[in-house]
Amino acid sequence: GQSPNIIKHLIAVGGAMRSLAAHFGENADEWELAGTLHDADYNLAPLERHGYAATEWFKEHLTPEQERAVISHNFKLNAVAPEGNMGWCLYAVDNLAGLIVAATLVLPDKKLSSLTAESVLKRFREPSFAKGADRGEIQACREVGLSLEEFVAISLRGIQALADQLGL
């Protein structure tokens, strides 16, 4: 099975993707599913197969757009570039979700409901905070015409909606 931390990450990314889909007037269920599955094979398949394995496992449930988004979120390793709003949003939000969870965990009450987009942006600008969250990848939100501020606000709302499932 998958680790509890990865499962939480999948839920968070799915929630952010649902919110982003709504912003773009796209199919929220399709976007959420792409987000929820994007790391399903993490640690269960070799890193260079990461993304491909998940799309093979869930092939009958995925559109070509979802497949491409899941595979291309591993762009750095597989050189399959994201395409379209779904692909670029998944690529950018993968690291943002980690930053949002990390920013929640340092709050006194550790509650997503207490986190503001402003405090996420402040943490974004602290290179030593959540070092694993690739700021360059998060800034790929510009590929879909969103400023960092808009992208953080929209994604945060989607993750906050799933606070109960995340236990945060």
Short mmCIF file of N, CA and C in Angstrom, two decimals:
data_model
loop_
_atom_site.label_atom_id
_atom_site.label_comp_id
_atom_site.label_asym_id
_atom_site.label_seq_id
_atom_site.Cartn_x
_atom_site.Cartn_y
_atom_site.Cartn_z
N GLY A 1 0.82 -1.21 0.00
CA GLY A 1 0.00 0.00 0.00
C GLY A 1 0.86 1.27 0.00
N GLN A 2 0.19 2.38 -0.09
CA GLN A 2 0.87 3.67 -0.16
C GLN A 2 1.03 4.26 1.25
N SER A 3 2.06 5.07 1.46
CA SER A 3 2.31 5.65 2.78
C SER A 3 1.24 6.70 3.12
N PRO A 4 0.93 6.86 4.42
CA PRO A 4 -0.07 7.86 4.83
C PRO A 4 0.26 9.27 4.35
N ASN A 5 1.56 9.63 4.34
CA ASN A 5 1.93 10.98 3.87
C ASN A 5 1.65 11.17 2.40
N ILE A 6 1.91 10.15 1.59
CA ILE A 6 1.62 10.25 0.16
C ILE A 6 0.10 10.33 -0.04
N ILE A 7 -0.66 9.54 0.70
CA ILE A 7 -2.12 9.58 0.58
C ILE A 7 -2.63 10.98 0.89
N LYS A 8 -2.11 11.59 1.94
CA LYS A 8 -2.52 12.97 2.27
C LYS A 8 -2.13 13.94 1.15
N HIS A 9 -0.95 13.74 0.59
CA HIS A 9 -0.51 14.59 -0.52
C HIS A 9 -1.46 14.43 -1.71
N LEU A 10 -1.86 13.21 -2.01
CA LEU A 10 -2.77 12.97 -3.14
C LEU A 10 -4.12 13.65 -2.91
N ILE A 11 -4.63 13.59 -1.68
CA ILE A 11 -5.90 14.24 -1.35
C ILE A 11 -5.75 15.76 -1.53
N ALA A 12 -4.66 16.32 -1.02
CA ALA A 12 -4.43 17.77 -1.11
C ALA A 12 -4.33 18.23 -2.56
N VAL A 13 -3.55 17.51 -3.36
CA VAL A 13 -3.39 17.90 -4.77
C VAL A 13 -4.73 17.74 -5.51
N GLY A 14 -5.47 16.69 -5.20
CA GLY A 14 -6.79 16.51 -5.80
C GLY A 14 -7.72 17.68 -5.48
N GLY A 15 -7.71 18.12 -4.23
CA GLY A 15 -8.54 19.25 -3.82
C GLY A 15 -8.15 20.55 -4.52
N ALA A 16 -6.85 20.78 -4.61
CA ALA A 16 -6.35 21.98 -5.31
C ALA A 16 -6.75 21.94 -6.78
N MET A 17 -6.61 20.77 -7.40
CA MET A 17 -6.95 20.62 -8.82
C MET A 17 -8.44 20.85 -9.06
N ARG A 18 -9.29 20.39 -8.13
CA ARG A 18 -10.74 20.62 -8.25
C ARG A 18 -11.03 22.13 -8.26
N SER A 19 -10.39 22.85 -7.37
CA SER A 19 -10.58 24.30 -7.27
C SER A 19 -10.06 25.01 -8.53
N LEU A 20 -8.91 24.55 -9.03
CA LEU A 20 -8.34 25.14 -10.25
C LEU A 20 -9.23 24.87 -11.46
N ALA A 21 -9.79 23.67 -11.54
CA ALA A 21 -10.70 23.33 -12.65
C ALA A 21 -11.90 24.27 -12.64
N ALA A 22 -12.46 24.51 -11.45
CA ALA A 22 -13.62 25.40 -11.34
C ALA A 22 -13.25 26.80 -11.83
N HIS A 23 -12.05 27.25 -11.48
CA HIS A 23 -11.58 28.57 -11.92
C HIS A 23 -11.56 28.66 -13.45
N PHE A 24 -11.13 27.60 -14.10
CA PHE A 24 -11.01 27.60 -15.56
C PHE A 24 -12.27 27.11 -16.27
N GLY A 25 -13.31 26.79 -15.51
CA GLY A 25 -14.55 26.29 -16.11
C GLY A 25 -14.37 24.92 -16.73
N GLU A 26 -13.46 24.12 -16.15
CA GLU A 26 -13.18 22.77 -16.66
C GLU A 26 -13.88 21.71 -15.80
N ASN A 27 -13.75 20.45 -16.19
CA ASN A 27 -14.40 19.34 -15.48
C ASN A 27 -13.67 19.08 -14.16
N ALA A 28 -14.31 19.44 -13.04
CA ALA A 28 -13.67 19.35 -11.73
C ALA A 28 -13.37 17.91 -11.34
N ASP A 29 -14.25 16.97 -11.71
CA ASP A 29 -14.02 15.56 -11.36
C ASP A 29 -12.78 15.02 -12.08
N GLU A 30 -12.64 15.37 -13.36
CA GLU A 30 -11.48 14.91 -14.14
C GLU A 30 -10.18 15.48 -13.58
N TRP A 31 -10.20 16.77 -13.26
CA TRP A 31 -9.00 17.41 -12.72
C TRP A 31 -8.64 16.83 -11.35
N GLU A 32 -9.67 16.64 -10.52
CA GLU A 32 -9.41 16.09 -9.19
C GLU A 32 -8.82 14.68 -9.30
N LEU A 33 -9.37 13.86 -10.21
CA LEU A 33 -8.85 12.50 -10.37
C LEU A 33 -7.38 12.52 -10.81
N ALA A 34 -7.04 13.38 -11.74
CA ALA A 34 -5.63 13.49 -12.17
C ALA A 34 -4.75 13.83 -10.98
N GLY A 35 -5.20 14.78 -10.16
CA GLY A 35 -4.43 15.16 -8.97
C GLY A 35 -4.33 14.04 -7.96
N THR A 36 -5.43 13.33 -7.77
CA THR A 36 -5.46 12.26 -6.77
C THR A 36 -4.61 11.06 -7.18
N LEU A 37 -4.45 10.86 -8.48
CA LEU A 37 -3.67 9.70 -8.94
C LEU A 37 -2.21 10.01 -9.26
N HIS A 38 -1.84 11.29 -9.31
CA HIS A 38 -0.54 11.64 -9.91
C HIS A 38 0.65 10.96 -9.23
N ASP A 39 0.59 10.73 -7.94
CA ASP A 39 1.69 10.09 -7.22
C ASP A 39 1.31 8.70 -6.70
N ALA A 40 0.27 8.09 -7.28
CA ALA A 40 -0.19 6.78 -6.79
C ALA A 40 0.91 5.73 -6.87
N ASP A 41 1.83 5.89 -7.83
CA ASP A 41 2.91 4.91 -8.00
C ASP A 41 4.21 5.32 -7.30
N TYR A 42 4.18 6.43 -6.56
CA TYR A 42 5.40 6.94 -5.92
C TYR A 42 5.93 5.90 -4.92
N ASN A 43 7.22 5.61 -5.00
CA ASN A 43 7.88 4.57 -4.17
C ASN A 43 7.46 3.15 -4.54
N LEU A 44 6.50 3.00 -5.43
CA LEU A 44 6.04 1.66 -5.83
C LEU A 44 6.53 1.31 -7.23
N ALA A 45 7.09 2.28 -7.91
CA ALA A 45 7.65 2.07 -9.25
C ALA A 45 8.99 2.81 -9.30
N PRO A 46 9.92 2.39 -10.17
CA PRO A 46 11.18 3.13 -10.30
C PRO A 46 10.90 4.58 -10.69
N LEU A 47 11.73 5.50 -10.22
CA LEU A 47 11.49 6.93 -10.43
C LEU A 47 11.32 7.30 -11.91
N GLU A 48 12.07 6.64 -12.79
CA GLU A 48 11.94 6.99 -14.21
C GLU A 48 10.61 6.49 -14.80
N ARG A 49 9.94 5.55 -14.10
CA ARG A 49 8.62 5.05 -14.53
C ARG A 49 7.49 5.80 -13.81
N HIS A 50 7.88 6.71 -12.90
CA HIS A 50 6.91 7.45 -12.09
C HIS A 50 5.98 8.25 -13.00
N GLY A 51 4.69 8.05 -12.82
CA GLY A 51 3.69 8.66 -13.69
C GLY A 51 3.17 7.66 -14.70
N TYR A 52 4.09 6.99 -15.38
CA TYR A 52 3.67 5.98 -16.36
C TYR A 52 2.96 4.81 -15.68
N ALA A 53 3.53 4.33 -14.57
CA ALA A 53 2.94 3.17 -13.87
C ALA A 53 1.52 3.50 -13.43
N ALA A 54 1.34 4.66 -12.81
CA ALA A 54 0.00 5.06 -12.33
C ALA A 54 -1.01 5.10 -13.47
N THR A 55 -0.61 5.67 -14.62
CA THR A 55 -1.56 5.76 -15.73
C THR A 55 -1.87 4.39 -16.30
N GLU A 56 -0.91 3.46 -16.24
CA GLU A 56 -1.19 2.09 -16.69
C GLU A 56 -2.18 1.40 -15.74
N TRP A 57 -1.98 1.58 -14.44
CA TRP A 57 -2.85 0.94 -13.45
C TRP A 57 -4.30 1.41 -13.58
N PHE A 58 -4.49 2.70 -13.92
CA PHE A 58 -5.84 3.28 -13.93
C PHE A 58 -6.32 3.64 -15.33
N LYS A 59 -5.69 3.03 -16.34
CA LYS A 59 -5.91 3.39 -17.74
C LYS A 59 -7.38 3.51 -18.13
N GLU A 60 -8.19 2.54 -17.71
CA GLU A 60 -9.60 2.55 -18.13
C GLU A 60 -10.41 3.69 -17.53
N HIS A 61 -9.85 4.38 -16.54
CA HIS A 61 -10.55 5.50 -15.89
C HIS A 61 -10.07 6.87 -16.35
N LEU A 62 -9.06 6.90 -17.23
CA LEU A 62 -8.41 8.16 -17.56
C LEU A 62 -8.62 8.58 -19.01
N THR A 63 -8.80 9.89 -19.19
CA THR A 63 -8.82 10.47 -20.53
C THR A 63 -7.36 10.68 -20.97
N PRO A 64 -7.13 10.86 -22.28
CA PRO A 64 -5.75 11.16 -22.73
C PRO A 64 -5.18 12.40 -22.04
N GLU A 65 -6.02 13.40 -21.78
CA GLU A 65 -5.56 14.62 -21.11
C GLU A 65 -5.09 14.32 -19.69
N GLN A 66 -5.84 13.49 -18.97
CA GLN A 66 -5.44 13.11 -17.61
C GLN A 66 -4.14 12.31 -17.64
N GLU A 67 -4.03 11.36 -18.58
CA GLU A 67 -2.81 10.57 -18.71
C GLU A 67 -1.60 11.46 -18.92
N ARG A 68 -1.72 12.39 -19.85
CA ARG A 68 -0.62 13.30 -20.16
C ARG A 68 -0.25 14.14 -18.94
N ALA A 69 -1.25 14.62 -18.20
CA ALA A 69 -0.99 15.44 -17.02
C ALA A 69 -0.23 14.64 -15.96
N VAL A 70 -0.67 13.40 -15.72
CA VAL A 70 -0.02 12.57 -14.70
C VAL A 70 1.41 12.24 -15.10
N ILE A 71 1.61 11.88 -16.37
CA ILE A 71 2.97 11.55 -16.83
C ILE A 71 3.86 12.79 -16.80
N SER A 72 3.35 13.93 -17.26
CA SER A 72 4.19 15.12 -17.40
C SER A 72 4.46 15.84 -16.08
N HIS A 73 3.77 15.46 -14.99
CA HIS A 73 4.13 16.10 -13.71
C HIS A 73 5.55 15.68 -13.31
N ASN A 74 6.06 14.61 -13.93
CA ASN A 74 7.44 14.14 -13.70
C ASN A 74 8.37 14.62 -14.82
N PHE A 75 8.01 15.76 -15.40
CA PHE A 75 8.71 16.40 -16.51
C PHE A 75 10.23 16.42 -16.34
N LYS A 76 10.69 16.74 -15.13
CA LYS A 76 12.14 16.85 -14.88
C LYS A 76 12.88 15.56 -15.19
N LEU A 77 12.24 14.43 -14.93
CA LEU A 77 12.91 13.15 -15.15
C LEU A 77 12.58 12.52 -16.50
N ASN A 78 11.36 12.72 -17.00
CA ASN A 78 10.98 12.00 -18.22
C ASN A 78 10.93 12.88 -19.47
N ALA A 79 11.14 14.19 -19.30
CA ALA A 79 11.17 15.14 -20.42
C ALA A 79 9.86 15.19 -21.22
N VAL A 80 8.75 14.71 -20.62
CA VAL A 80 7.43 14.87 -21.25
C VAL A 80 6.85 16.16 -20.69
N ALA A 81 6.80 17.20 -21.53
CA ALA A 81 6.39 18.52 -21.06
C ALA A 81 4.88 18.58 -20.80
N PRO A 82 4.48 19.28 -19.73
CA PRO A 82 3.04 19.48 -19.50
C PRO A 82 2.40 20.22 -20.69
N GLU A 83 1.12 19.97 -20.88
CA GLU A 83 0.35 20.63 -21.94
C GLU A 83 -0.97 21.09 -21.37
N GLY A 84 -1.44 22.23 -21.84
CA GLY A 84 -2.79 22.69 -21.47
C GLY A 84 -2.91 23.05 -20.01
N ASN A 85 -4.08 23.53 -19.65
CA ASN A 85 -4.31 23.99 -18.28
C ASN A 85 -4.17 22.87 -17.25
N MET A 86 -4.75 21.70 -17.54
CA MET A 86 -4.67 20.60 -16.57
C MET A 86 -3.22 20.19 -16.33
N GLY A 87 -2.46 20.03 -17.39
CA GLY A 87 -1.08 19.58 -17.25
C GLY A 87 -0.22 20.55 -16.48
N TRP A 88 -0.30 21.83 -16.84
CA TRP A 88 0.53 22.82 -16.16
C TRP A 88 0.09 23.04 -14.73
N CYS A 89 -1.22 23.00 -14.47
CA CYS A 89 -1.69 23.17 -13.09
C CYS A 89 -1.21 22.03 -12.20
N LEU A 90 -1.29 20.80 -12.70
CA LEU A 90 -0.84 19.67 -11.89
C LEU A 90 0.67 19.77 -11.62
N TYR A 91 1.42 20.13 -12.65
CA TYR A 91 2.87 20.28 -12.50
C TYR A 91 3.20 21.32 -11.43
N ALA A 92 2.51 22.44 -11.46
CA ALA A 92 2.81 23.54 -10.54
C ALA A 92 2.27 23.29 -9.13
N VAL A 93 1.11 22.66 -9.03
CA VAL A 93 0.45 22.52 -7.72
C VAL A 93 1.05 21.38 -6.90
N ASP A 94 1.72 20.46 -7.55
CA ASP A 94 2.35 19.34 -6.85
C ASP A 94 3.25 19.86 -5.72
N ASN A 95 4.13 20.78 -6.03
CA ASN A 95 5.03 21.36 -5.03
C ASN A 95 4.33 22.36 -4.12
N LEU A 96 3.35 23.09 -4.67
CA LEU A 96 2.62 24.06 -3.84
C LEU A 96 1.87 23.36 -2.72
N ALA A 97 1.27 22.21 -3.01
CA ALA A 97 0.52 21.48 -1.97
C ALA A 97 1.43 21.14 -0.80
N GLY A 98 2.67 20.73 -1.09
CA GLY A 98 3.63 20.43 -0.03
C GLY A 98 3.95 21.66 0.80
N LEU A 99 4.11 22.79 0.13
CA LEU A 99 4.40 24.05 0.83
C LEU A 99 3.22 24.45 1.72
N ILE A 100 1.99 24.27 1.22
CA ILE A 100 0.78 24.62 1.99
C ILE A 100 0.67 23.74 3.23
N VAL A 101 0.92 22.44 3.08
CA VAL A 101 0.84 21.54 4.24
C VAL A 101 1.93 21.91 5.25
N ALA A 102 3.15 22.15 4.77
CA ALA A 102 4.24 22.53 5.68
C ALA A 102 3.93 23.84 6.41
N ALA A 103 3.34 24.79 5.69
CA ALA A 103 2.98 26.09 6.31
C ALA A 103 1.88 25.91 7.35
N THR A 104 1.01 24.92 7.15
CA THR A 104 -0.05 24.63 8.12
C THR A 104 0.55 24.03 9.39
N LEU A 105 1.50 23.14 9.22
CA LEU A 105 2.06 22.42 10.37
C LEU A 105 2.87 23.30 11.31
N VAL A 106 3.31 24.48 10.85
CA VAL A 106 4.04 25.37 11.76
C VAL A 106 3.11 26.41 12.41
N LEU A 107 1.83 26.38 12.09
CA LEU A 107 0.87 27.27 12.75
C LEU A 107 0.62 26.77 14.17
N PRO A 108 0.32 27.69 15.10
CA PRO A 108 0.07 27.25 16.48
C PRO A 108 -1.03 26.19 16.58
N ASP A 109 -2.12 26.33 15.79
CA ASP A 109 -3.22 25.37 15.88
C ASP A 109 -3.16 24.26 14.83
N LYS A 110 -2.16 24.35 13.93
CA LYS A 110 -2.00 23.35 12.86
C LYS A 110 -3.29 23.12 12.07
N LYS A 111 -4.03 24.21 11.80
CA LYS A 111 -5.31 24.11 11.11
C LYS A 111 -5.25 24.82 9.76
N LEU A 112 -5.66 24.11 8.71
CA LEU A 112 -5.70 24.71 7.37
C LEU A 112 -6.59 25.96 7.35
N SER A 113 -7.64 25.94 8.16
CA SER A 113 -8.58 27.07 8.17
C SER A 113 -7.90 28.36 8.66
N SER A 114 -6.81 28.23 9.41
CA SER A 114 -6.09 29.41 9.91
C SER A 114 -5.06 29.94 8.91
N LEU A 115 -4.79 29.17 7.88
CA LEU A 115 -3.74 29.56 6.93
C LEU A 115 -4.30 30.54 5.90
N THR A 116 -3.55 31.60 5.62
CA THR A 116 -3.96 32.57 4.60
C THR A 116 -3.04 32.45 3.40
N ALA A 117 -3.54 32.90 2.26
CA ALA A 117 -2.71 32.93 1.05
C ALA A 117 -1.47 33.80 1.29
N GLU A 118 -1.63 34.89 2.05
CA GLU A 118 -0.51 35.79 2.34
C GLU A 118 0.59 35.06 3.09
N SER A 119 0.22 34.23 4.06
CA SER A 119 1.26 33.54 4.82
C SER A 119 1.93 32.46 3.97
N VAL A 120 1.19 31.84 3.03
CA VAL A 120 1.80 30.88 2.11
C VAL A 120 2.83 31.61 1.24
N LEU A 121 2.46 32.79 0.74
CA LEU A 121 3.38 33.57 -0.11
C LEU A 121 4.62 33.99 0.67
N LYS A 122 4.43 34.33 1.94
CA LYS A 122 5.56 34.70 2.78
C LYS A 122 6.52 33.50 2.91
N ARG A 123 5.96 32.32 3.14
CA ARG A 123 6.78 31.10 3.25
C ARG A 123 7.45 30.77 1.92
N PHE A 124 6.74 31.03 0.82
CA PHE A 124 7.28 30.80 -0.51
C PHE A 124 8.59 31.58 -0.68
N ARG A 125 8.61 32.80 -0.13
CA ARG A 125 9.76 33.69 -0.29
C ARG A 125 10.89 33.39 0.69
N GLU A 126 10.69 32.40 1.59
CA GLU A 126 11.75 31.98 2.52
C GLU A 126 12.39 30.71 1.96
N PRO A 127 13.55 30.83 1.30
CA PRO A 127 14.16 29.66 0.66
C PRO A 127 14.44 28.50 1.62
N SER A 128 14.67 28.81 2.90
CA SER A 128 15.01 27.76 3.86
C SER A 128 13.77 27.00 4.34
N PHE A 129 12.56 27.54 4.05
CA PHE A 129 11.33 26.89 4.51
C PHE A 129 10.87 25.86 3.47
N ALA A 130 10.59 24.64 3.93
CA ALA A 130 10.13 23.55 3.02
C ALA A 130 11.00 23.53 1.77
N LYS A 131 12.29 23.31 2.01
CA LYS A 131 13.29 23.33 0.91
C LYS A 131 12.92 22.41 -0.24
N GLY A 132 12.23 21.31 0.05
CA GLY A 132 11.86 20.35 -0.99
C GLY A 132 10.82 20.87 -1.97
N ALA A 133 10.12 21.94 -1.60
CA ALA A 133 9.08 22.50 -2.48
C ALA A 133 9.75 23.38 -3.54
N ASP A 134 9.79 22.90 -4.75
CA ASP A 134 10.50 23.56 -5.84
C ASP A 134 9.77 24.82 -6.28
N ARG A 135 10.34 25.97 -5.92
CA ARG A 135 9.70 27.26 -6.23
C ARG A 135 9.56 27.48 -7.74
N GLY A 136 10.55 27.03 -8.50
CA GLY A 136 10.49 27.18 -9.95
C GLY A 136 9.31 26.44 -10.54
N GLU A 137 9.06 25.22 -10.05
CA GLU A 137 7.92 24.45 -10.55
C GLU A 137 6.61 25.12 -10.18
N ILE A 138 6.52 25.65 -8.96
CA ILE A 138 5.29 26.33 -8.53
C ILE A 138 5.02 27.53 -9.45
N GLN A 139 6.07 28.23 -9.83
CA GLN A 139 5.91 29.41 -10.69
C GLN A 139 5.50 29.08 -12.12
N ALA A 140 5.47 27.80 -12.45
CA ALA A 140 4.96 27.39 -13.76
C ALA A 140 3.47 27.71 -13.89
N CYS A 141 2.83 28.14 -12.81
CA CYS A 141 1.43 28.59 -12.87
C CYS A 141 1.27 29.72 -13.90
N ARG A 142 2.36 30.42 -14.19
CA ARG A 142 2.31 31.50 -15.20
C ARG A 142 1.97 30.95 -16.58
N GLU A 143 2.27 29.66 -16.81
CA GLU A 143 1.96 29.02 -18.09
C GLU A 143 0.46 29.00 -18.37
N VAL A 144 -0.35 29.09 -17.32
CA VAL A 144 -1.81 29.11 -17.50
C VAL A 144 -2.38 30.50 -17.23
N GLY A 145 -1.50 31.50 -17.18
CA GLY A 145 -1.94 32.88 -17.04
C GLY A 145 -2.34 33.28 -15.63
N LEU A 146 -1.91 32.52 -14.64
CA LEU A 146 -2.21 32.88 -13.25
C LEU A 146 -0.98 33.47 -12.59
N SER A 147 -1.18 34.55 -11.84
CA SER A 147 -0.10 35.07 -11.02
C SER A 147 0.11 34.10 -9.86
N LEU A 148 1.27 34.17 -9.23
CA LEU A 148 1.54 33.33 -8.07
C LEU A 148 0.47 33.55 -7.00
N GLU A 149 0.08 34.81 -6.79
CA GLU A 149 -0.92 35.15 -5.77
C GLU A 149 -2.26 34.47 -6.05
N GLU A 150 -2.70 34.55 -7.32
CA GLU A 150 -3.98 33.92 -7.70
C GLU A 150 -3.90 32.41 -7.54
N PHE A 151 -2.80 31.85 -8.00
CA PHE A 151 -2.61 30.40 -7.98
C PHE A 151 -2.64 29.88 -6.54
N VAL A 152 -1.95 30.57 -5.65
CA VAL A 152 -1.93 30.18 -4.24
C VAL A 152 -3.33 30.27 -3.64
N ALA A 153 -4.03 31.36 -3.90
CA ALA A 153 -5.36 31.56 -3.31
C ALA A 153 -6.34 30.48 -3.78
N ILE A 154 -6.36 30.20 -5.08
CA ILE A 154 -7.29 29.20 -5.65
C ILE A 154 -6.96 27.81 -5.12
N SER A 155 -5.67 27.46 -5.12
CA SER A 155 -5.24 26.13 -4.66
C SER A 155 -5.51 25.95 -3.17
N LEU A 156 -5.22 26.98 -2.38
CA LEU A 156 -5.43 26.91 -0.94
C LEU A 156 -6.90 26.65 -0.61
N ARG A 157 -7.81 27.34 -1.31
CA ARG A 157 -9.25 27.11 -1.09
C ARG A 157 -9.63 25.65 -1.30
N GLY A 158 -9.09 25.06 -2.37
CA GLY A 158 -9.41 23.66 -2.68
C GLY A 158 -8.87 22.69 -1.64
N ILE A 159 -7.70 23.00 -1.09
CA ILE A 159 -7.11 22.14 -0.06
C ILE A 159 -7.84 22.35 1.27
N GLN A 160 -8.18 23.59 1.58
CA GLN A 160 -8.93 23.87 2.82
C GLN A 160 -10.27 23.14 2.85
N ALA A 161 -10.89 22.95 1.68
CA ALA A 161 -12.18 22.26 1.60
C ALA A 161 -12.07 20.81 2.04
N LEU A 162 -10.85 20.25 2.01
CA LEU A 162 -10.64 18.86 2.39
C LEU A 162 -9.89 18.73 3.73
N ALA A 163 -9.95 19.79 4.53
CA ALA A 163 -9.23 19.80 5.81
C ALA A 163 -9.55 18.59 6.67
N ASP A 164 -10.82 18.18 6.71
CA ASP A 164 -11.21 17.04 7.54
C ASP A 164 -10.51 15.76 7.08
N GLN A 165 -10.51 15.52 5.76
CA GLN A 165 -9.85 14.33 5.22
C GLN A 165 -8.35 14.36 5.47
N LEU A 166 -7.79 15.56 5.54
CA LEU A 166 -6.35 15.71 5.74
C LEU A 166 -5.98 15.73 7.23
N GLY A 167 -6.97 15.83 8.08
CA GLY A 167 -6.72 15.91 9.52
C GLY A 167 -5.99 17.18 9.91
N LEU A 168 -6.22 18.27 9.14
CA LEU A 168 -5.51 19.53 9.38
C LEU A 168 -6.49 20.69 9.51
#
